Amino acid sequence: MLNKFNYSYIYEESIIHRINSVVKIFGLFIYILLSLLKFNNFLFICNISFVFLLILLSNINIFRYLKVLWKLKYIIILMYAFMYHKGMAFLDMNIIVFKFMFFILYLSIVVFTTSREDISKGFSVVVDRINIIGINFKSITSFFTNILVFKDYFFESYDELLMLDSIKGKVYSCSNILDQFKYIFTNFSVVLNMTRNKMNAYKNEMKYRMYKKDVKSKYKYRRRLFIFDYIYVILDVVMVVFYLLKVR
């Protein structure tokens, strides 16, 4: 399966799943902002502790998050090598790597606990609120979301075609990588047409889900905030205020 490592929405019942996508993405922006600002020990501990708390409350096995970090092990090694080459202090190297790792974990929390459609909607809402140059970010985020969905549908169509040919007696799944690529190239137009049909159905379905208020769906964007949304925002704002009063 070419789509073996599919890091996407995991449906669970948890506090973090219920938090509005706008609030979660806002928190991600705050984390990035605080990571780029002047370093403070207390703020750094609070920041990573907050991310760790979100992981615990997400009701998702922590090994799923560690698996994401494991996939980035070579990038982390290269970061250490580059910083060592630049003669950075050992403590500073570890702080930068920890900030990067917890950013990846925070991003994973958003991806694992928020449907892709809600991420797109939430991101466009957040960016529109801070948009000062008039760029249509809703179209941009919709474009990138469609790219991600297209990739999933493309490999799904490939797997379906592979299964059909396997039933007919043409077994490609056990072939070497060169035969696999030849198979993809030969059937590219077929897979592309299957993917295009799925994308059209997806767009029509999501348009119906997004704009029909009577549709009950976990993908429907939730405008109403509840108590944990406010707590989430308050904790983020407290960290920013602490920076402005004590660190800056």
PDB file of C-alpha atoms in Angstrom:
ATOM      1  CA  MET A   1       0.000   0.000   0.000  1.00  0.00           C
ATOM      2  CA  LEU A   2       1.484   3.318  -1.085  1.00  0.00           C
ATOM      3  CA  ASN A   3      -0.858   5.124   1.297  1.00  0.00           C
ATOM      4  CA  LYS A   4       0.370   3.109   4.293  1.00  0.00           C
ATOM      5  CA  PHE A   5       1.393   6.067   6.449  1.00  0.00           C
ATOM      6  CA  ASN A   6      -1.748   8.165   6.497  1.00  0.00           C
ATOM      7  CA  TYR A   7      -1.606  10.697   9.307  1.00  0.00           C
ATOM      8  CA  SER A   8      -5.094  12.126   9.396  1.00  0.00           C
ATOM      9  CA  TYR A   9      -8.157  12.684  11.549  1.00  0.00           C
ATOM     10  CA  ILE A  10      -8.685  10.025  14.240  1.00  0.00           C
ATOM     11  CA  TYR A  11     -12.277   9.890  15.445  1.00  0.00           C
ATOM     12  CA  GLU A  12     -12.305   9.716  19.252  1.00  0.00           C
ATOM     13  CA  GLU A  13     -14.377  11.188  22.064  1.00  0.00           C
ATOM     14  CA  SER A  14     -12.163  13.691  23.876  1.00  0.00           C
ATOM     15  CA  ILE A  15     -12.055  17.273  25.104  1.00  0.00           C
ATOM     16  CA  ILE A  16      -9.524  18.209  22.417  1.00  0.00           C
ATOM     17  CA  HIS A  17     -11.700  16.781  19.638  1.00  0.00           C
ATOM     18  CA  ARG A  18     -14.574  18.969  20.811  1.00  0.00           C
ATOM     19  CA  ILE A  19     -12.520  22.175  20.820  1.00  0.00           C
ATOM     20  CA  ASN A  20     -13.263  24.461  17.888  1.00  0.00           C
ATOM     21  CA  SER A  21     -10.789  24.212  14.992  1.00  0.00           C
ATOM     22  CA  VAL A  22     -10.328  28.003  14.990  1.00  0.00           C
ATOM     23  CA  VAL A  23      -9.275  27.878  18.649  1.00  0.00           C
ATOM     24  CA  LYS A  24      -6.793  25.042  18.048  1.00  0.00           C
ATOM     25  CA  ILE A  25      -5.201  26.773  15.068  1.00  0.00           C
ATOM     26  CA  PHE A  26      -5.060  30.039  17.020  1.00  0.00           C
ATOM     27  CA  GLY A  27      -3.194  28.148  19.749  1.00  0.00           C
ATOM     28  CA  LEU A  28      -0.759  26.760  17.171  1.00  0.00           C
ATOM     29  CA  PHE A  29       0.006  30.297  15.964  1.00  0.00           C
ATOM     30  CA  ILE A  30       0.590  31.411  19.573  1.00  0.00           C
ATOM     31  CA  TYR A  31       2.985  28.504  20.106  1.00  0.00           C
ATOM     32  CA  ILE A  32       4.964  29.468  16.985  1.00  0.00           C
ATOM     33  CA  LEU A  33       5.038  33.112  18.078  1.00  0.00           C
ATOM     34  CA  LEU A  34       6.302  32.301  21.581  1.00  0.00           C
ATOM     35  CA  SER A  35       8.899  29.893  20.176  1.00  0.00           C
ATOM     36  CA  LEU A  36      10.363  32.648  17.984  1.00  0.00           C
ATOM     37  CA  LEU A  37      10.464  35.284  20.718  1.00  0.00           C
ATOM     38  CA  LYS A  38      13.087  35.818  23.423  1.00  0.00           C
ATOM     39  CA  PHE A  39      13.759  32.634  25.413  1.00  0.00           C
ATOM     40  CA  ASN A  40      12.527  32.269  28.979  1.00  0.00           C
ATOM     41  CA  ASN A  41      12.867  29.095  31.073  1.00  0.00           C
ATOM     42  CA  PHE A  42       9.466  29.327  32.740  1.00  0.00           C
ATOM     43  CA  LEU A  43       7.654  30.190  29.516  1.00  0.00           C
ATOM     44  CA  PHE A  44       9.430  27.364  27.673  1.00  0.00           C
ATOM     45  CA  ILE A  45       8.357  24.819  30.316  1.00  0.00           C
ATOM     46  CA  CYS A  46       4.780  26.143  30.269  1.00  0.00           C
ATOM     47  CA  ASN A  47       4.675  25.957  26.484  1.00  0.00           C
ATOM     48  CA  ILE A  48       5.799  22.332  26.178  1.00  0.00           C
ATOM     49  CA  SER A  49       3.761  21.317  29.239  1.00  0.00           C
ATOM     50  CA  PHE A  50       0.665  22.746  27.558  1.00  0.00           C
ATOM     51  CA  VAL A  51       1.358  20.664  24.438  1.00  0.00           C
ATOM     52  CA  PHE A  52       1.923  17.554  26.547  1.00  0.00           C
ATOM     53  CA  LEU A  53      -1.377  18.180  28.374  1.00  0.00           C
ATOM     54  CA  LEU A  54      -3.188  18.396  25.018  1.00  0.00           C
ATOM     55  CA  ILE A  55      -1.688  15.039  24.026  1.00  0.00           C
ATOM     56  CA  LEU A  56      -2.955  13.426  27.234  1.00  0.00           C
ATOM     57  CA  LEU A  57      -6.433  14.929  26.825  1.00  0.00           C
ATOM     58  CA  SER A  58      -6.725  13.965  23.143  1.00  0.00           C
ATOM     59  CA  ASN A  59      -7.447  10.324  24.080  1.00  0.00           C
ATOM     60  CA  ILE A  60      -5.049   9.148  21.356  1.00  0.00           C
ATOM     61  CA  ASN A  61      -2.274   6.667  22.042  1.00  0.00           C
ATOM     62  CA  ILE A  62       0.960   8.574  22.651  1.00  0.00           C
ATOM     63  CA  PHE A  63       2.817   6.128  20.390  1.00  0.00           C
ATOM     64  CA  ARG A  64       0.977   7.643  17.408  1.00  0.00           C
ATOM     65  CA  TYR A  65       2.621  10.963  18.218  1.00  0.00           C
ATOM     66  CA  LEU A  66       6.012   9.351  18.793  1.00  0.00           C
ATOM     67  CA  LYS A  67       5.673   7.619  15.439  1.00  0.00           C
ATOM     68  CA  VAL A  68       5.395  11.031  13.758  1.00  0.00           C
ATOM     69  CA  LEU A  69       8.600  12.184  15.474  1.00  0.00           C
ATOM     70  CA  TRP A  70      10.343   8.948  14.521  1.00  0.00           C
ATOM     71  CA  LYS A  71       9.606   9.671  10.861  1.00  0.00           C
ATOM     72  CA  LEU A  72      11.499  12.965  11.285  1.00  0.00           C
ATOM     73  CA  LYS A  73      14.549  11.458  12.994  1.00  0.00           C
ATOM     74  CA  TYR A  74      16.883  12.244  10.092  1.00  0.00           C
ATOM     75  CA  ILE A  75      15.752  15.884  10.020  1.00  0.00           C
ATOM     76  CA  ILE A  76      16.461  16.136  13.771  1.00  0.00           C
ATOM     77  CA  ILE A  77      19.921  14.583  13.285  1.00  0.00           C
ATOM     78  CA  LEU A  78      20.647  17.060  10.478  1.00  0.00           C
ATOM     79  CA  MET A  79      19.539  19.929  12.731  1.00  0.00           C
ATOM     80  CA  TYR A  80      21.988  18.812  15.423  1.00  0.00           C
ATOM     81  CA  ALA A  81      24.768  18.401  12.851  1.00  0.00           C
ATOM     82  CA  PHE A  82      24.153  21.861  11.368  1.00  0.00           C
ATOM     83  CA  MET A  83      24.047  23.593  14.772  1.00  0.00           C
ATOM     84  CA  TYR A  84      27.158  21.716  15.921  1.00  0.00           C
ATOM     85  CA  HIS A  85      28.911  22.866  12.750  1.00  0.00           C
ATOM     86  CA  LYS A  86      27.936  26.468  13.588  1.00  0.00           C
ATOM     87  CA  GLY A  87      29.442  26.085  17.057  1.00  0.00           C
ATOM     88  CA  MET A  88      26.231  26.560  19.017  1.00  0.00           C
ATOM     89  CA  ALA A  89      26.098  25.781  22.732  1.00  0.00           C
ATOM     90  CA  PHE A  90      24.748  22.340  23.645  1.00  0.00           C
ATOM     91  CA  LEU A  91      21.870  23.796  25.704  1.00  0.00           C
ATOM     92  CA  ASP A  92      20.794  26.102  22.857  1.00  0.00           C
ATOM     93  CA  MET A  93      20.871  23.198  20.419  1.00  0.00           C
ATOM     94  CA  ASN A  94      18.549  21.146  22.610  1.00  0.00           C
ATOM     95  CA  ILE A  95      16.158  24.063  23.167  1.00  0.00           C
ATOM     96  CA  ILE A  96      15.780  24.588  19.410  1.00  0.00           C
ATOM     97  CA  VAL A  97      15.278  20.866  18.751  1.00  0.00           C
ATOM     98  CA  PHE A  98      12.727  20.592  21.578  1.00  0.00           C
ATOM     99  CA  LYS A  99      10.806  23.582  20.218  1.00  0.00           C
ATOM    100  CA  PHE A 100      10.755  21.947  16.783  1.00  0.00           C
ATOM    101  CA  MET A 101       9.672  18.561  18.157  1.00  0.00           C
ATOM    102  CA  PHE A 102       6.859  20.051  20.229  1.00  0.00           C
ATOM    103  CA  PHE A 103       5.750  22.122  17.246  1.00  0.00           C
ATOM    104  CA  ILE A 104       5.424  18.856  15.286  1.00  0.00           C
ATOM    105  CA  LEU A 105       3.506  17.336  18.201  1.00  0.00           C
ATOM    106  CA  TYR A 106       1.201  20.367  18.367  1.00  0.00           C
ATOM    107  CA  LEU A 107       0.617  20.162  14.624  1.00  0.00           C
ATOM    108  CA  SER A 108      -0.094  16.426  14.991  1.00  0.00           C
ATOM    109  CA  ILE A 109      -2.662  17.180  17.705  1.00  0.00           C
ATOM    110  CA  VAL A 110      -4.495  19.538  15.350  1.00  0.00           C
ATOM    111  CA  VAL A 111      -4.381  17.014  12.491  1.00  0.00           C
ATOM    112  CA  PHE A 112      -5.374  14.002  14.615  1.00  0.00           C
ATOM    113  CA  THR A 113      -8.251  15.732  16.414  1.00  0.00           C
ATOM    114  CA  THR A 114      -9.687  17.883  13.604  1.00  0.00           C
ATOM    115  CA  SER A 115     -11.241  16.765  10.346  1.00  0.00           C
ATOM    116  CA  ARG A 116      -9.467  18.047   7.255  1.00  0.00           C
ATOM    117  CA  GLU A 117     -12.493  20.111   6.269  1.00  0.00           C
ATOM    118  CA  ASP A 118     -12.576  21.796   9.674  1.00  0.00           C
ATOM    119  CA  ILE A 119      -8.841  22.525   9.447  1.00  0.00           C
ATOM    120  CA  SER A 120      -9.390  24.260   6.124  1.00  0.00           C
ATOM    121  CA  LYS A 121     -12.377  26.210   7.432  1.00  0.00           C
ATOM    122  CA  GLY A 122     -10.697  27.079  10.733  1.00  0.00           C
ATOM    123  CA  PHE A 123      -7.450  28.167   9.113  1.00  0.00           C
ATOM    124  CA  SER A 124      -9.268  30.424   6.676  1.00  0.00           C
ATOM    125  CA  VAL A 125     -11.236  32.020   9.545  1.00  0.00           C
ATOM    126  CA  VAL A 126      -8.082  32.643  11.621  1.00  0.00           C
ATOM    127  CA  VAL A 127      -6.122  34.102   8.717  1.00  0.00           C
ATOM    128  CA  ASP A 128      -9.054  36.243   7.581  1.00  0.00           C
ATOM    129  CA  ARG A 129      -9.163  37.798  11.048  1.00  0.00           C
ATOM    130  CA  ILE A 130      -5.531  38.922  10.779  1.00  0.00           C
ATOM    131  CA  ASN A 131      -5.538  39.592   7.047  1.00  0.00           C
ATOM    132  CA  ILE A 132      -4.419  43.167   6.392  1.00  0.00           C
ATOM    133  CA  ILE A 133      -3.448  42.960   2.714  1.00  0.00           C
ATOM    134  CA  GLY A 134      -6.685  41.649   1.214  1.00  0.00           C
ATOM    135  CA  ILE A 135      -5.510  38.206   0.068  1.00  0.00           C
ATOM    136  CA  ASN A 136      -8.276  35.644  -0.396  1.00  0.00           C
ATOM    137  CA  PHE A 137      -6.939  33.047   2.042  1.00  0.00           C
ATOM    138  CA  LYS A 138     -10.135  30.991   1.883  1.00  0.00           C
ATOM    139  CA  SER A 139      -9.372  30.135  -1.741  1.00  0.00           C
ATOM    140  CA  ILE A 140      -5.733  29.420  -0.890  1.00  0.00           C
ATOM    141  CA  THR A 141      -6.529  27.072   2.003  1.00  0.00           C
ATOM    142  CA  SER A 142      -9.220  25.358  -0.059  1.00  0.00           C
ATOM    143  CA  PHE A 143      -6.649  24.825  -2.828  1.00  0.00           C
ATOM    144  CA  PHE A 144      -4.119  23.165  -0.506  1.00  0.00           C
ATOM    145  CA  THR A 145      -6.819  21.068   1.169  1.00  0.00           C
ATOM    146  CA  ASN A 146      -7.885  19.788  -2.243  1.00  0.00           C
ATOM    147  CA  ILE A 147      -4.270  18.839  -2.997  1.00  0.00           C
ATOM    148  CA  LEU A 148      -4.146  16.701   0.163  1.00  0.00           C
ATOM    149  CA  VAL A 149      -7.501  15.108  -0.608  1.00  0.00           C
ATOM    150  CA  PHE A 150      -6.459  14.488  -4.229  1.00  0.00           C
ATOM    151  CA  LYS A 151      -3.353  12.618  -3.035  1.00  0.00           C
ATOM    152  CA  ASP A 152      -5.448  10.355  -0.799  1.00  0.00           C
ATOM    153  CA  TYR A 153      -7.962   9.637  -3.546  1.00  0.00           C
ATOM    154  CA  PHE A 154      -5.212   9.017  -6.111  1.00  0.00           C
ATOM    155  CA  PHE A 155      -3.553   6.287  -4.038  1.00  0.00           C
ATOM    156  CA  GLU A 156      -6.952   4.902  -3.046  1.00  0.00           C
ATOM    157  CA  SER A 157      -7.836   4.582  -6.744  1.00  0.00           C
ATOM    158  CA  TYR A 158      -4.477   2.968  -7.403  1.00  0.00           C
ATOM    159  CA  ASP A 159      -5.132   0.399  -4.646  1.00  0.00           C
ATOM    160  CA  GLU A 160      -8.588  -0.331  -6.072  1.00  0.00           C
ATOM    161  CA  LEU A 161      -7.185  -0.880  -9.565  1.00  0.00           C
ATOM    162  CA  LEU A 162      -4.397  -3.025  -8.157  1.00  0.00           C
ATOM    163  CA  MET A 163      -6.972  -5.176  -6.355  1.00  0.00           C
ATOM    164  CA  LEU A 164      -9.024  -5.621  -9.537  1.00  0.00           C
ATOM    165  CA  ASP A 165      -5.984  -6.731 -11.513  1.00  0.00           C
ATOM    166  CA  SER A 166      -4.949  -9.041  -8.670  1.00  0.00           C
ATOM    167  CA  ILE A 167      -8.376 -10.700  -8.874  1.00  0.00           C
ATOM    168  CA  LYS A 168      -7.814 -11.161 -12.599  1.00  0.00           C
ATOM    169  CA  GLY A 169      -4.562 -12.959 -11.867  1.00  0.00           C
ATOM    170  CA  LYS A 170      -2.082 -10.122 -12.439  1.00  0.00           C
ATOM    171  CA  VAL A 171      -0.291  -9.796  -9.114  1.00  0.00           C
ATOM    172  CA  TYR A 172       1.766  -6.587  -8.903  1.00  0.00           C
ATOM    173  CA  SER A 173       1.794  -6.134  -5.120  1.00  0.00           C
ATOM    174  CA  CYS A 174       4.714  -8.550  -4.721  1.00  0.00           C
ATOM    175  CA  SER A 175       6.654  -7.226  -7.712  1.00  0.00           C
ATOM    176  CA  ASN A 176       9.836  -5.186  -7.438  1.00  0.00           C
ATOM    177  CA  ILE A 177       9.692  -1.395  -7.270  1.00  0.00           C
ATOM    178  CA  LEU A 178      10.501  -0.979 -10.975  1.00  0.00           C
ATOM    179  CA  ASP A 179       7.484  -3.084 -11.965  1.00  0.00           C
ATOM    180  CA  GLN A 180       5.349  -1.059  -9.560  1.00  0.00           C
ATOM    181  CA  PHE A 181       6.347   2.205 -11.241  1.00  0.00           C
ATOM    182  CA  LYS A 182       5.759   0.711 -14.690  1.00  0.00           C
ATOM    183  CA  TYR A 183       2.295  -0.328 -13.543  1.00  0.00           C
ATOM    184  CA  ILE A 184       1.529   3.171 -12.213  1.00  0.00           C
ATOM    185  CA  PHE A 185       2.792   4.795 -15.417  1.00  0.00           C
ATOM    186  CA  THR A 186       0.795   2.404 -17.642  1.00  0.00           C
ATOM    187  CA  ASN A 187      -2.435   2.933 -15.713  1.00  0.00           C
ATOM    188  CA  PHE A 188      -1.917   6.604 -14.841  1.00  0.00           C
ATOM    189  CA  SER A 189      -4.784   7.874 -17.003  1.00  0.00           C
ATOM    190  CA  VAL A 190      -7.184   5.277 -15.579  1.00  0.00           C
ATOM    191  CA  VAL A 191      -6.258   6.135 -11.977  1.00  0.00           C
ATOM    192  CA  LEU A 192      -6.447   9.856 -12.791  1.00  0.00           C
ATOM    193  CA  ASN A 193     -10.000   9.516 -14.142  1.00  0.00           C
ATOM    194  CA  MET A 194     -11.072   7.510 -11.089  1.00  0.00           C
ATOM    195  CA  THR A 195      -9.527  10.156  -8.832  1.00  0.00           C
ATOM    196  CA  ARG A 196     -11.192  13.004 -10.734  1.00  0.00           C
ATOM    197  CA  ASN A 197     -14.609  11.394 -10.302  1.00  0.00           C
ATOM    198  CA  LYS A 198     -14.020  10.980  -6.565  1.00  0.00           C
ATOM    199  CA  MET A 199     -12.872  14.604  -6.269  1.00  0.00           C
ATOM    200  CA  ASN A 200     -16.031  15.846  -7.991  1.00  0.00           C
ATOM    201  CA  ALA A 201     -18.185  13.767  -5.646  1.00  0.00           C
ATOM    202  CA  TYR A 202     -16.148  15.035  -2.666  1.00  0.00           C
ATOM    203  CA  LYS A 203     -16.606  18.701  -3.657  1.00  0.00           C
ATOM    204  CA  ASN A 204     -20.354  18.295  -4.104  1.00  0.00           C
ATOM    205  CA  GLU A 205     -20.669  16.458  -0.794  1.00  0.00           C
ATOM    206  CA  MET A 206     -18.633  19.018   1.157  1.00  0.00           C
ATOM    207  CA  LYS A 207     -20.476  21.924  -0.448  1.00  0.00           C
ATOM    208  CA  TYR A 208     -23.713  20.345   0.781  1.00  0.00           C
ATOM    209  CA  ARG A 209     -22.315  19.683   4.265  1.00  0.00           C
ATOM    210  CA  MET A 210     -20.820  23.151   4.671  1.00  0.00           C
ATOM    211  CA  TYR A 211     -23.776  25.229   3.526  1.00  0.00           C
ATOM    212  CA  LYS A 212     -26.862  23.245   4.532  1.00  0.00           C
ATOM    213  CA  LYS A 213     -27.544  24.067   8.169  1.00  0.00           C
ATOM    214  CA  ASP A 214     -29.837  21.092   8.692  1.00  0.00           C
ATOM    215  CA  VAL A 215     -27.101  18.534   7.896  1.00  0.00           C
ATOM    216  CA  LYS A 216     -25.790  16.711  10.965  1.00  0.00           C
ATOM    217  CA  SER A 217     -22.179  15.702  10.364  1.00  0.00           C
ATOM    218  CA  LYS A 218     -18.935  15.537  12.289  1.00  0.00           C
ATOM    219  CA  TYR A 219     -17.371  17.432   9.343  1.00  0.00           C
ATOM    220  CA  LYS A 220     -19.697  20.391   9.733  1.00  0.00           C
ATOM    221  CA  TYR A 221     -17.872  23.438  11.043  1.00  0.00           C
ATOM    222  CA  ARG A 222     -19.045  24.308  14.576  1.00  0.00           C
ATOM    223  CA  ARG A 223     -19.314  28.054  15.204  1.00  0.00           C
ATOM    224  CA  ARG A 224     -20.457  27.830  18.792  1.00  0.00           C
ATOM    225  CA  LEU A 225     -17.794  27.822  21.493  1.00  0.00           C
ATOM    226  CA  PHE A 226     -18.060  25.867  24.731  1.00  0.00           C
ATOM    227  CA  ILE A 227     -16.266  26.136  28.062  1.00  0.00           C
ATOM    228  CA  PHE A 228     -13.068  24.328  27.037  1.00  0.00           C
ATOM    229  CA  ASP A 229     -12.659  26.629  24.031  1.00  0.00           C
ATOM    230  CA  TYR A 230     -12.544  29.616  26.383  1.00  0.00           C
ATOM    231  CA  ILE A 231     -10.137  27.862  28.768  1.00  0.00           C
ATOM    232  CA  TYR A 232      -7.889  27.013  25.812  1.00  0.00           C
ATOM    233  CA  VAL A 233      -7.826  30.626  24.615  1.00  0.00           C
ATOM    234  CA  ILE A 234      -7.310  31.996  28.140  1.00  0.00           C
ATOM    235  CA  LEU A 235      -4.245  29.772  28.688  1.00  0.00           C
ATOM    236  CA  ASP A 236      -2.741  30.952  25.392  1.00  0.00           C
ATOM    237  CA  VAL A 237      -3.431  34.600  26.195  1.00  0.00           C
ATOM    238  CA  VAL A 238      -1.945  34.209  29.704  1.00  0.00           C
ATOM    239  CA  MET A 239       1.340  32.974  28.185  1.00  0.00           C
ATOM    240  CA  VAL A 240       1.437  35.939  25.801  1.00  0.00           C
ATOM    241  CA  VAL A 241       0.704  38.393  28.640  1.00  0.00           C
ATOM    242  CA  PHE A 242       3.416  36.772  30.761  1.00  0.00           C
ATOM    243  CA  TYR A 243       5.889  37.306  27.929  1.00  0.00           C
ATOM    244  CA  LEU A 244       4.911  40.949  27.526  1.00  0.00           C
ATOM    245  CA  LEU A 245       5.103  41.692  31.255  1.00  0.00           C
ATOM    246  CA  LYS A 246       8.006  39.524  32.444  1.00  0.00           C
ATOM    247  CA  VAL A 247      10.203  38.600  29.475  1.00  0.00           C
ATOM    248  CA  ARG A 248      10.092  41.392  26.942  1.00  0.00           C
TER     249      ARG A 248
END
